[in-house]
Structure formats: structure tokens, C-alpha cells
mmCIF file of C-alpha atoms and ligand atoms in Angstrom:
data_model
loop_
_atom_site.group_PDB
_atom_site.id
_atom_site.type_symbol
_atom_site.label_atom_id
_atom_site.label_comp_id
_atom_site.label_asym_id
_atom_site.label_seq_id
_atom_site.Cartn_x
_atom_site.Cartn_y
_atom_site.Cartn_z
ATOM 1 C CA UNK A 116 13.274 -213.562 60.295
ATOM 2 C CA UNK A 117 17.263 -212.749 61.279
ATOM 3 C CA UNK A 118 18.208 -214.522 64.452
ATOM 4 C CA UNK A 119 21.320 -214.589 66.273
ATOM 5 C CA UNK A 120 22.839 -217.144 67.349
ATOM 6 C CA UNK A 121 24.632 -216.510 70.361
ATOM 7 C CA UNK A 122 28.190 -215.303 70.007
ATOM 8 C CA UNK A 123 28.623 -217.897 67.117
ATOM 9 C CA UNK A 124 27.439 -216.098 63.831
ATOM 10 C CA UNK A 125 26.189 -217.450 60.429
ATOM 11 C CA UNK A 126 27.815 -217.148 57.064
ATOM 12 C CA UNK A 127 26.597 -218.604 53.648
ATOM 13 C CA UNK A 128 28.900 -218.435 50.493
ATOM 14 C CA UNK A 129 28.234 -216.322 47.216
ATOM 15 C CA UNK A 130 30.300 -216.907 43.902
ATOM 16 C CA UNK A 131 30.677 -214.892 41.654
ATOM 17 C CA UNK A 132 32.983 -217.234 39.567
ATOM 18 C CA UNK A 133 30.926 -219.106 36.985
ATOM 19 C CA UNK A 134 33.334 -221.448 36.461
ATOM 20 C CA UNK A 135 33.973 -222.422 39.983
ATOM 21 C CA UNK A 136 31.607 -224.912 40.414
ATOM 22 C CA UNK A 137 33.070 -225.686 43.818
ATOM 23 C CA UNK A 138 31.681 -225.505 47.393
ATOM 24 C CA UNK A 139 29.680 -222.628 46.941
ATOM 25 C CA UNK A 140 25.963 -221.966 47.595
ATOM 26 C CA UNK A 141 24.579 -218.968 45.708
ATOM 27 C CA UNK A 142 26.106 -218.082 42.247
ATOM 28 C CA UNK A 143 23.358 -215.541 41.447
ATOM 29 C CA UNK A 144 24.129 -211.917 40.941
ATOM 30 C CA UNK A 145 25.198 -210.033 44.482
ATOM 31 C CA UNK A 146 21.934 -208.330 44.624
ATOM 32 C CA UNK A 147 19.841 -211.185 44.214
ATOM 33 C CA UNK A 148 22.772 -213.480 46.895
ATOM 34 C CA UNK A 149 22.715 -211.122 49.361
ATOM 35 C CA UNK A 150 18.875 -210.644 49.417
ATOM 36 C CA UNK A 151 18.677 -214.647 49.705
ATOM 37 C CA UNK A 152 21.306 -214.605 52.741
ATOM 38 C CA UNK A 153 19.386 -211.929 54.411
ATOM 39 C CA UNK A 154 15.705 -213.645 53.731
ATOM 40 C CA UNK A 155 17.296 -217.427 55.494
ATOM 41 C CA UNK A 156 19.126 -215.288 58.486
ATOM 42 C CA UNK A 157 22.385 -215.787 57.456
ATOM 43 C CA UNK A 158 24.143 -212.828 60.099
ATOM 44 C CA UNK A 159 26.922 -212.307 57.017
ATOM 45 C CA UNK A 160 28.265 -213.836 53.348
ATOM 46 C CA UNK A 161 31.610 -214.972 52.867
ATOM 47 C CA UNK A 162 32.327 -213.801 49.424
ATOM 48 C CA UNK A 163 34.333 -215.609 46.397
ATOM 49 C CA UNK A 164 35.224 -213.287 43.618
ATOM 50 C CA UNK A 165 37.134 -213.245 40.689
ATOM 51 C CA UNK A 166 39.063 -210.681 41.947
ATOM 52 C CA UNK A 167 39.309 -207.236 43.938
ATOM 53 C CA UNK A 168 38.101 -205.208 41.004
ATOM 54 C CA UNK A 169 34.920 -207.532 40.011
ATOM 55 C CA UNK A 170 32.749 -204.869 42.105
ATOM 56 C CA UNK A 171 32.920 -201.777 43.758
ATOM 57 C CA UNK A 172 33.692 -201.122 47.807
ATOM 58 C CA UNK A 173 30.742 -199.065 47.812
ATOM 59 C CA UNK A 174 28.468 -201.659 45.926
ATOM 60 C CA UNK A 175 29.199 -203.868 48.474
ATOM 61 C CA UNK A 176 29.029 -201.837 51.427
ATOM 62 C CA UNK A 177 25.435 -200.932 50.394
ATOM 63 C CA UNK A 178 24.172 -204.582 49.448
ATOM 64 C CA UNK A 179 25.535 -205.495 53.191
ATOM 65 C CA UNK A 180 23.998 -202.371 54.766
ATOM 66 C CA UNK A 181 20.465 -202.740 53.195
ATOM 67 C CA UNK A 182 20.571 -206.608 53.928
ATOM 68 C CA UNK A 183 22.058 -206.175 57.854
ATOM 69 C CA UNK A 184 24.430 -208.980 56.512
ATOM 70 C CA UNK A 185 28.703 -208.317 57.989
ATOM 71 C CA UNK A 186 31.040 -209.899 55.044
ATOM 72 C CA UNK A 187 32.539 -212.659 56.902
ATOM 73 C CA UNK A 188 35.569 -213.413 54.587
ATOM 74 C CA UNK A 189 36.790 -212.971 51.223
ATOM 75 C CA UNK A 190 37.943 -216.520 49.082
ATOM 76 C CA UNK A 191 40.776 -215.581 47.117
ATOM 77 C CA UNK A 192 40.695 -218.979 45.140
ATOM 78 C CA UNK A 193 40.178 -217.344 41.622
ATOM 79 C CA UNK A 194 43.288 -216.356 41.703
ATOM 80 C CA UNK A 195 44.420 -220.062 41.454
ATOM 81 C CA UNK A 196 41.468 -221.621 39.325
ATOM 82 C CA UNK A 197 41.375 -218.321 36.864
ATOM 83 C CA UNK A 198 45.057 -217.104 36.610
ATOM 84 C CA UNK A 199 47.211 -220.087 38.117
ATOM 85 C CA UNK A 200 48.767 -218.115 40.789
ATOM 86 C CA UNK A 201 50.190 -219.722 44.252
ATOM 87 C CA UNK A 202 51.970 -217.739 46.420
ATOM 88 C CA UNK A 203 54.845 -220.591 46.381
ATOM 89 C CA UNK A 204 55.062 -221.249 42.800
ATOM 90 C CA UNK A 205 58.561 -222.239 42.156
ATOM 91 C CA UNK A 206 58.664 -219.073 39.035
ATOM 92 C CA UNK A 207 59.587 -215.669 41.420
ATOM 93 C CA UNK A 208 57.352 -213.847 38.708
ATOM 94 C CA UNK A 209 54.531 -215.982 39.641
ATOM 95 C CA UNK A 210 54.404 -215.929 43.027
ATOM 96 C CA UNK A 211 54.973 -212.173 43.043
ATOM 97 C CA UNK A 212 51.659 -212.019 41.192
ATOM 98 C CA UNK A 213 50.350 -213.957 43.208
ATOM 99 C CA UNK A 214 51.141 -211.850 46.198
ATOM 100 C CA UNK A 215 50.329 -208.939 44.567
ATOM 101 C CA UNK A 216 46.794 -210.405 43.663
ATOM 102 C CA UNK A 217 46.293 -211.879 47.875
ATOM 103 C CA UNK A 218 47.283 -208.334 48.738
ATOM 104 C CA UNK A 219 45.077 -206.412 46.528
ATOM 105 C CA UNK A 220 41.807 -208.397 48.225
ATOM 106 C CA UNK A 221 43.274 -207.549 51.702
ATOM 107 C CA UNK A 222 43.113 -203.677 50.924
ATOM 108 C CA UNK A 223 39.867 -204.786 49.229
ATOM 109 C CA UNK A 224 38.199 -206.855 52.154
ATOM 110 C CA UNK A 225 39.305 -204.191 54.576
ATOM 111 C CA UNK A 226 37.100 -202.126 54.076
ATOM 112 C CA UNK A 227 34.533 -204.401 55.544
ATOM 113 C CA UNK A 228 36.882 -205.884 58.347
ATOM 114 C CA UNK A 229 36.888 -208.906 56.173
ATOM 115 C CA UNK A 230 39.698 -211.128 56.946
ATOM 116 C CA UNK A 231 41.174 -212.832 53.541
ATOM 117 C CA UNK A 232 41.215 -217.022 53.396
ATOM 118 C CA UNK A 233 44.551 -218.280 52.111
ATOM 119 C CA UNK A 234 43.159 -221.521 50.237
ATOM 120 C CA UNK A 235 44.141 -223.169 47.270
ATOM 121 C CA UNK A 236 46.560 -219.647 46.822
ATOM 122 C CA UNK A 237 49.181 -221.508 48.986
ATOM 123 C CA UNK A 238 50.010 -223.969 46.318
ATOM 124 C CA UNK A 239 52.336 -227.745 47.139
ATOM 125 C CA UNK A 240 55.929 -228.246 48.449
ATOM 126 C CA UNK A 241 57.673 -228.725 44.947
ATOM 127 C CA UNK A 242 60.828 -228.769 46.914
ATOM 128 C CA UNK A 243 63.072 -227.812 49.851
ATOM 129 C CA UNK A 244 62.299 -223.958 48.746
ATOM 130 C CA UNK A 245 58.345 -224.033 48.674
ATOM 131 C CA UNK A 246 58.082 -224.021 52.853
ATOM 132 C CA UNK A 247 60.618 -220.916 52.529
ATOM 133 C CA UNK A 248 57.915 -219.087 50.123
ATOM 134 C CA UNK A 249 54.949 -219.887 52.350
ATOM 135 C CA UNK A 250 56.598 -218.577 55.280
ATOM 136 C CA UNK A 251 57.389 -215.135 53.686
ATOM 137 C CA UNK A 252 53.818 -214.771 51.651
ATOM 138 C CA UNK A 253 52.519 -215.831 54.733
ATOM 139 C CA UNK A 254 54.615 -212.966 56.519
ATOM 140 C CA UNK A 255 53.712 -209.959 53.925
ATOM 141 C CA UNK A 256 49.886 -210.714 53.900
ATOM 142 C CA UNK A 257 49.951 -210.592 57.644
ATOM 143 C CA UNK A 258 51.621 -207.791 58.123
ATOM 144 C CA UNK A 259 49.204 -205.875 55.506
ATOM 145 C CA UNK A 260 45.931 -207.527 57.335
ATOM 146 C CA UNK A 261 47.647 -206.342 60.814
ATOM 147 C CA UNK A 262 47.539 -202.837 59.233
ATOM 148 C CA UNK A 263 44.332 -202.741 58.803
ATOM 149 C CA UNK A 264 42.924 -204.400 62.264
ATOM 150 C CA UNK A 265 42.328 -207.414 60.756
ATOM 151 C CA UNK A 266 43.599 -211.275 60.968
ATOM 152 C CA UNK A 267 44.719 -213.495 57.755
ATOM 153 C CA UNK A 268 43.491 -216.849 57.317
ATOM 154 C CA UNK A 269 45.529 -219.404 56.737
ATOM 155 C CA UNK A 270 43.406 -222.754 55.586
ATOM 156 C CA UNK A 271 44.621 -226.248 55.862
ATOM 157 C CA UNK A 272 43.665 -228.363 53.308
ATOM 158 C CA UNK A 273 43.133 -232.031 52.865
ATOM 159 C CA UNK A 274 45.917 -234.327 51.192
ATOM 160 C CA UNK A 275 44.619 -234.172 47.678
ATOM 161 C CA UNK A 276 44.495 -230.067 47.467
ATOM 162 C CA UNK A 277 48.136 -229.631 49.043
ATOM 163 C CA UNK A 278 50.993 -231.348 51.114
ATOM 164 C CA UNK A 279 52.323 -228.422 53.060
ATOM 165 C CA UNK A 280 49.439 -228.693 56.215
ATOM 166 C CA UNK A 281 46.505 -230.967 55.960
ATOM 167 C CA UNK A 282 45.679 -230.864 60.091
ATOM 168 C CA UNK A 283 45.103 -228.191 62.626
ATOM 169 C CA UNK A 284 47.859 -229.268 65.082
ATOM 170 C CA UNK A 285 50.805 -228.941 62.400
ATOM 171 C CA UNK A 286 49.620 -225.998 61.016
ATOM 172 C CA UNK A 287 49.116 -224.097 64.297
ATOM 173 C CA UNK A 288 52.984 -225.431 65.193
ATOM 174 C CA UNK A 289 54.134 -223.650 61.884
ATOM 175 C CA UNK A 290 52.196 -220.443 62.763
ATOM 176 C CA UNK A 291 54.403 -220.559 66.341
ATOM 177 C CA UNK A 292 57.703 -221.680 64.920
ATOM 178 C CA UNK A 293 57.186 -218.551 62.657
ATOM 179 C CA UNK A 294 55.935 -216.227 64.359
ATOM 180 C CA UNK A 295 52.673 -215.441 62.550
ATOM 181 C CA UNK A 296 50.720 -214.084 65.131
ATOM 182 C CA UNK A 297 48.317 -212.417 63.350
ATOM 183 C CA UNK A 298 47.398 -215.615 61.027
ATOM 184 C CA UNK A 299 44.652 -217.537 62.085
ATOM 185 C CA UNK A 300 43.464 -221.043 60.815
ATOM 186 C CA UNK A 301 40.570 -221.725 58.738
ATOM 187 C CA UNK A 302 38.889 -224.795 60.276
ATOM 188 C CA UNK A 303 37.215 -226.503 57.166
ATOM 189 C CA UNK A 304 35.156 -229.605 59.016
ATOM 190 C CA UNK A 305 35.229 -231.228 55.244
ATOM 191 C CA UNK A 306 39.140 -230.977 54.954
ATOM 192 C CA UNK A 307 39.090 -232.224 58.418
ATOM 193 C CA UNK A 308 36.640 -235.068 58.159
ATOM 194 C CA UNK A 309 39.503 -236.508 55.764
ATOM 195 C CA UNK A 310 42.422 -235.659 57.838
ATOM 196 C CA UNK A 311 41.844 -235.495 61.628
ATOM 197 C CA UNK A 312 41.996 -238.204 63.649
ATOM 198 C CA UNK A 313 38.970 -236.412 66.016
ATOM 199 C CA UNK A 314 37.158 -233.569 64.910
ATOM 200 C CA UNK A 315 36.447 -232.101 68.505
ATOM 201 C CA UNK A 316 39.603 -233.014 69.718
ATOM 202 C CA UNK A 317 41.875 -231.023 67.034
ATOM 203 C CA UNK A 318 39.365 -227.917 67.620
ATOM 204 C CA UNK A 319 40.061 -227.864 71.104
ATOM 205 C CA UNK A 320 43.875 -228.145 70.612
ATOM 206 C CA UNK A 321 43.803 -225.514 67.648
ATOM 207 C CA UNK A 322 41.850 -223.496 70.480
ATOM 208 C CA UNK A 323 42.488 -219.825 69.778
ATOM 209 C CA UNK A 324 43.862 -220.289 66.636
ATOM 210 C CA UNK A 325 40.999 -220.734 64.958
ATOM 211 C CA UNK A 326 39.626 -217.658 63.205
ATOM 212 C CA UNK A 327 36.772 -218.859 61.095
ATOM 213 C CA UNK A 328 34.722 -222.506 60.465
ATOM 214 C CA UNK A 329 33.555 -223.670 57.028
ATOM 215 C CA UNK A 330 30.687 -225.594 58.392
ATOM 216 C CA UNK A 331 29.966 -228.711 56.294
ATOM 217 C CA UNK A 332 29.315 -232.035 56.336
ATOM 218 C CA UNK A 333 31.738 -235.428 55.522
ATOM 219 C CA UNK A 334 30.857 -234.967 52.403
ATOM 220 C CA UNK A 335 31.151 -231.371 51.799
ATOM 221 C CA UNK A 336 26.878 -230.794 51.738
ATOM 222 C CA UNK A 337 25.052 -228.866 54.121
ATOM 223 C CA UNK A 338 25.303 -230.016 58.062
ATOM 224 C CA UNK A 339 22.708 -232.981 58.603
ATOM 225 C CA UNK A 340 23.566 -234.018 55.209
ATOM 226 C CA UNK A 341 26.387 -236.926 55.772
ATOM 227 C CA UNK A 342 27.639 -238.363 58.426
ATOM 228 C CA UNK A 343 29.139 -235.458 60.749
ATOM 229 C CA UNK A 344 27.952 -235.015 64.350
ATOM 230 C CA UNK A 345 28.178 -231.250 64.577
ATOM 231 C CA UNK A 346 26.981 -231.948 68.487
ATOM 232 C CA UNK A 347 30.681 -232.651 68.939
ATOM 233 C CA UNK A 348 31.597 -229.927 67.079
ATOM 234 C CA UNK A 349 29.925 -227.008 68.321
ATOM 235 C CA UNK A 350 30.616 -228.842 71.874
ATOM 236 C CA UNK A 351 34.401 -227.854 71.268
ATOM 237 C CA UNK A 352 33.785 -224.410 69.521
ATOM 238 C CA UNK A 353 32.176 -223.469 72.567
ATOM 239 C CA UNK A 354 34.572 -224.674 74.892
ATOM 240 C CA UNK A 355 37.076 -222.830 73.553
ATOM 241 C CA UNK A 356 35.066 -219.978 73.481
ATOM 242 C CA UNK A 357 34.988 -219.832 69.593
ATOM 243 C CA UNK A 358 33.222 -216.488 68.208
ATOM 244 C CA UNK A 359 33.517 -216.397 64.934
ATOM 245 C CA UNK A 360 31.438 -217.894 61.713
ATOM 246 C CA UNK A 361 29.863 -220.999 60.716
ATOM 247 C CA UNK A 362 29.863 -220.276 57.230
ATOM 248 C CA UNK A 363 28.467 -223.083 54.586
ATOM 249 C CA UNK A 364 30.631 -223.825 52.142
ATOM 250 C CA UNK A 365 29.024 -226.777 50.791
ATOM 251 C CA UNK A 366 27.640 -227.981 47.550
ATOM 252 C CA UNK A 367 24.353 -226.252 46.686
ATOM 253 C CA UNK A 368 22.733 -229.581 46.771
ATOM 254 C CA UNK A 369 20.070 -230.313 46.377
ATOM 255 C CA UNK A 370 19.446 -226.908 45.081
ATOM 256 C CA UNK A 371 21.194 -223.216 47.287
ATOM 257 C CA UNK A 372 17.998 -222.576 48.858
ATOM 258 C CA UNK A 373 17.691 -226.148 50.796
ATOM 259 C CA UNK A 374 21.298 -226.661 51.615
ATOM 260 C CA UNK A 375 21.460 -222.874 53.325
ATOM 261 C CA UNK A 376 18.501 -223.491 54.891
ATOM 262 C CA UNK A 377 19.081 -226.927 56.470
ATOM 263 C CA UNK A 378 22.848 -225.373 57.406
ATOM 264 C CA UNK A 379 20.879 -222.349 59.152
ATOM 265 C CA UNK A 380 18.320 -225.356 60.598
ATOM 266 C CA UNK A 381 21.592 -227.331 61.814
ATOM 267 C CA UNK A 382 23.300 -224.696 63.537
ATOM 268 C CA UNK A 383 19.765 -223.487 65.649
ATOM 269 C CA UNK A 384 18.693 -226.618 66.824
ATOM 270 C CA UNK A 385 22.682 -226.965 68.112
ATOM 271 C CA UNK A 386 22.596 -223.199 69.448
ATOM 272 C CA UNK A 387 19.523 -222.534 70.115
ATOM 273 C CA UNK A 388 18.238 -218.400 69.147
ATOM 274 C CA UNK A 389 17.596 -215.501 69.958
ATOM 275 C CA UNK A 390 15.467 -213.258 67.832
ATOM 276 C CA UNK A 391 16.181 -209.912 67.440
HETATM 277 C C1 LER B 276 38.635 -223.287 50.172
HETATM 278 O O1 LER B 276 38.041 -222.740 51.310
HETATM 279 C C2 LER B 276 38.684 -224.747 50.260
HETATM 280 O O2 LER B 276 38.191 -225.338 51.182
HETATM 281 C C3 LER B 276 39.392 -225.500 49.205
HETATM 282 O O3 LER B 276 38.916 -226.814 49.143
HETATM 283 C C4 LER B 276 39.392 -224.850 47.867
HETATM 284 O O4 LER B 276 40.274 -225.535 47.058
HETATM 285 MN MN1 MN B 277 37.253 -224.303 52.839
#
């Protein structure tokens, strides 16, 4: 049965990148995903593709409207793991690709009001240039999300995936310093459970900078799986009057179905619901 949750929603990640054997709960075909999402109450699927041309606007417009499922966000990590692109690569022919690519899942996600994560895509420092390259990819996505109503996300990421911004608080300082109004951070509780000092505490300073939550556990399973109090957690997104997703990226372990339901489970015993 669907359920809301009040103005908190629920998002559950679908892959569609077979070798990506990341953080990702379904890898079945869309069809078969989205039914899934739809049968454990997910309210919407945060989608990782290999690209903006892997499946048709309309395909997915249907498979969301038959379902009642909103897309939440769109990964743009293939372009990393399958082509090598980072939109501060230190080759100009690169990162223009790599733009290029970011851009072309904007116009793509837009048509669903899906904001587009900036993950993996932003690359390391390799030197005094990199934060210089950041800044302006950051700027052009943006401005091309902006045109179409909706915010870019910009994702901080622990130590061992990148050394530009691995906390909330530095990150939402660059976003000021630059101007980047219309980027808002990704709050990933498993990047954070490495890097912040207080989980809580940094999502109350972030406050409304935060645009979307990957909601997992210290060790990147499903909430109630390791050793994160999400109490404290959804404590903070409420008090900063946080509306966006909780959406499980997480291992599907110990197989999709139980990890999206216990994440579902997790965030309803915190919440509460409300059936509609
Ligand atoms: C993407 O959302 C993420 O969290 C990264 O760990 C992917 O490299
Ligand atoms: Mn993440």
C-alpha cells in the first residue's frame, strides 16, 4: 500500500548499469524496478543510467505515471565509471565531454523536474587549476537546471572518492563564495558517517542547502542496518524543515527486496504515515 510520509518523501535507487555494482538497489529492467518501488511505497526512484539516451522521455514518463512513482534524481556516475569523464579533468577535451554529457541528463531529467546529482562527475584537485574547473562546470550546469525550474546537486563525497569537499559546512561555503545559488548539496549520511564530526549537527548548519538525502546506514546498507541513529537524523531534517527525499542508496544486501523494505520500515517508524 503507498503511504506518505509527511512532507519527507521516499526514493529507492534503480541501475541500469550492469557494471556498477555500487550502492544501488534494483538492477532489474525499468519495468520490472519501477513496479517493485511502487509495490514497497517508495513515493519516487532516483534513477542511475548509462546515459541520457539509454531510454526514452516518454518510456519513462509512462513507467512513473502507471506506478504513481515522481523521479527523484538522476545519477550521472556512468559517465565517470563507463567513459572516464570529470568535469575537472586536467585534458580541456575531457572535461568538455564531460560537460556536454552532465548537460545532456539535465535536458533529459527535466522533463520530470528531476534535479541531476553531481557525484563522482566532479573528479580530484590535480592542481591549483582543478577548483577553477569545478567552479565553472558547476556554473554552466546551474544555469541550464535554473532554465528549466529545477536545482543541481552538488554531492560531497568522502576522502577516498575526492579531495575537493568531503563535509557539508565547506561545501555550502564554496556554493556562497561562488555564487551558486541554484546548487544544492546532496547529503549522503554514508559519506558523512566518514567525514562529519556530528551528523545532526552538520544537517542543521547545511540547513537550506540541502536538496536531497541518500539515506543509508555507516556502512552504506539499508537504515537499521549499522550503526546510524537516524532518530538524530530525521530530528535535524525536520528542524530545518527539510522536504525533500530519503532515497536508499545502499547495497542491495541482503538481497533489493529486504534492504528497500527495511529502508521504507526505518523511515515510518521515524515519521510515522499517512495512508492515502
Ligand atoms: C554517488 O551518489 C555517491 O555517493 C558516490 O559514492 C559515487 O561514487
Ligand atoms: Mn551518494
Amino acid at each position: 500500500m503507498k503511504t506518505k510520509t509527511h512532507s519527507i518523501k521516499t526514493a529507492v535507487t534503480l541501475s541500469q548499469v550492469p557494471e556498477a555494482g555500487g550502492p544501488f538497489v534494483f538492477h532489474s529492467p525499468l519495468p520490472v524496478a519501477f513496479a517493485k518501488a511502487a509495490e514497497l511505497g517508495f513515493d519516487a526512484v532516483e534513477l542511475f543510467l548509462p546515459g541520457p539516451y539509454f531510454v526514452s522521455v516518454e518510456q519513462v514518463e509512462s513507467l512513473a505515471t502507471i506506478h504513481g512513482l515522481e523521479i527523484a534524481a538522476l545519477g550521472t556516475g556512468a559517465g565517470m565509471l563507463r567513459q572516464g569523464l570529470s568535469i575537472t579533468d586536467p585534458s580541456e577535451e575531457i572535461r568538455e565531454k564531460a560537460i556536454h554529457f552532465v548537460l545532456s541528463m539535465i535536458d533529459f531529467g527535466a522533463h520530470f523536474k528531476a534535479p541531476v546529482i553531481l557525484g563522482s562527475m566532479q573528479g580530484k584537485s590535480t592542481g591549483p587549476d582543478s577548483i577553477g574547473h569545478l567552479v565553472s562546470g558547476l556554473h554552466q550546469c546551474s544555469a541550464a537546471a535554473k532554465a528549466h525550474g529545477v536545482p543541481f546537486l552538488y554531492e560531497p563525497l568522502n576522502r577516498y572518492e575526492t579531495n575537493f569537499f568531503n563535509r557539508l559546512g565547506g561545501a555550502t561555503q564554496f556554493l556562497k563564495e561562488h555564487g551558486l545559488d541554484n546548487v544544492a548539496l546532496l547529503a549522503d549520511l554514508f559519506h558523512m558517517n566518514i567525514e562529519e564530526t556530528d551528523l545532526a549537527a552538520a544537517i542543521r548548519e547545511a540547513g537550506p542547502h540541502i536538496g536531497h538525502v541518500h539515506y543509508a546506514d555507516s556502512n552504506r546498507q539499508a537504515m537499521g542496518f549499522g550503526h546510524t541513529d537516524p532518530k538524530q537524523v530525521i530530528a535535524a531534517l525536520q528542524d530545518i524543515s527539510y522536504s525533500g527525499y530519503l532515497s536508499a542508496e545502499i547495497y542491495p544486501l541482503p538481497d533489493p527486496e529486504t534492504a528497500a523494505s527495511q529502508t521504507i520500515s526505518s523511515i515510518r517508524s521515524l515519521l510515522g504515515t499517512e495512508k492515502i
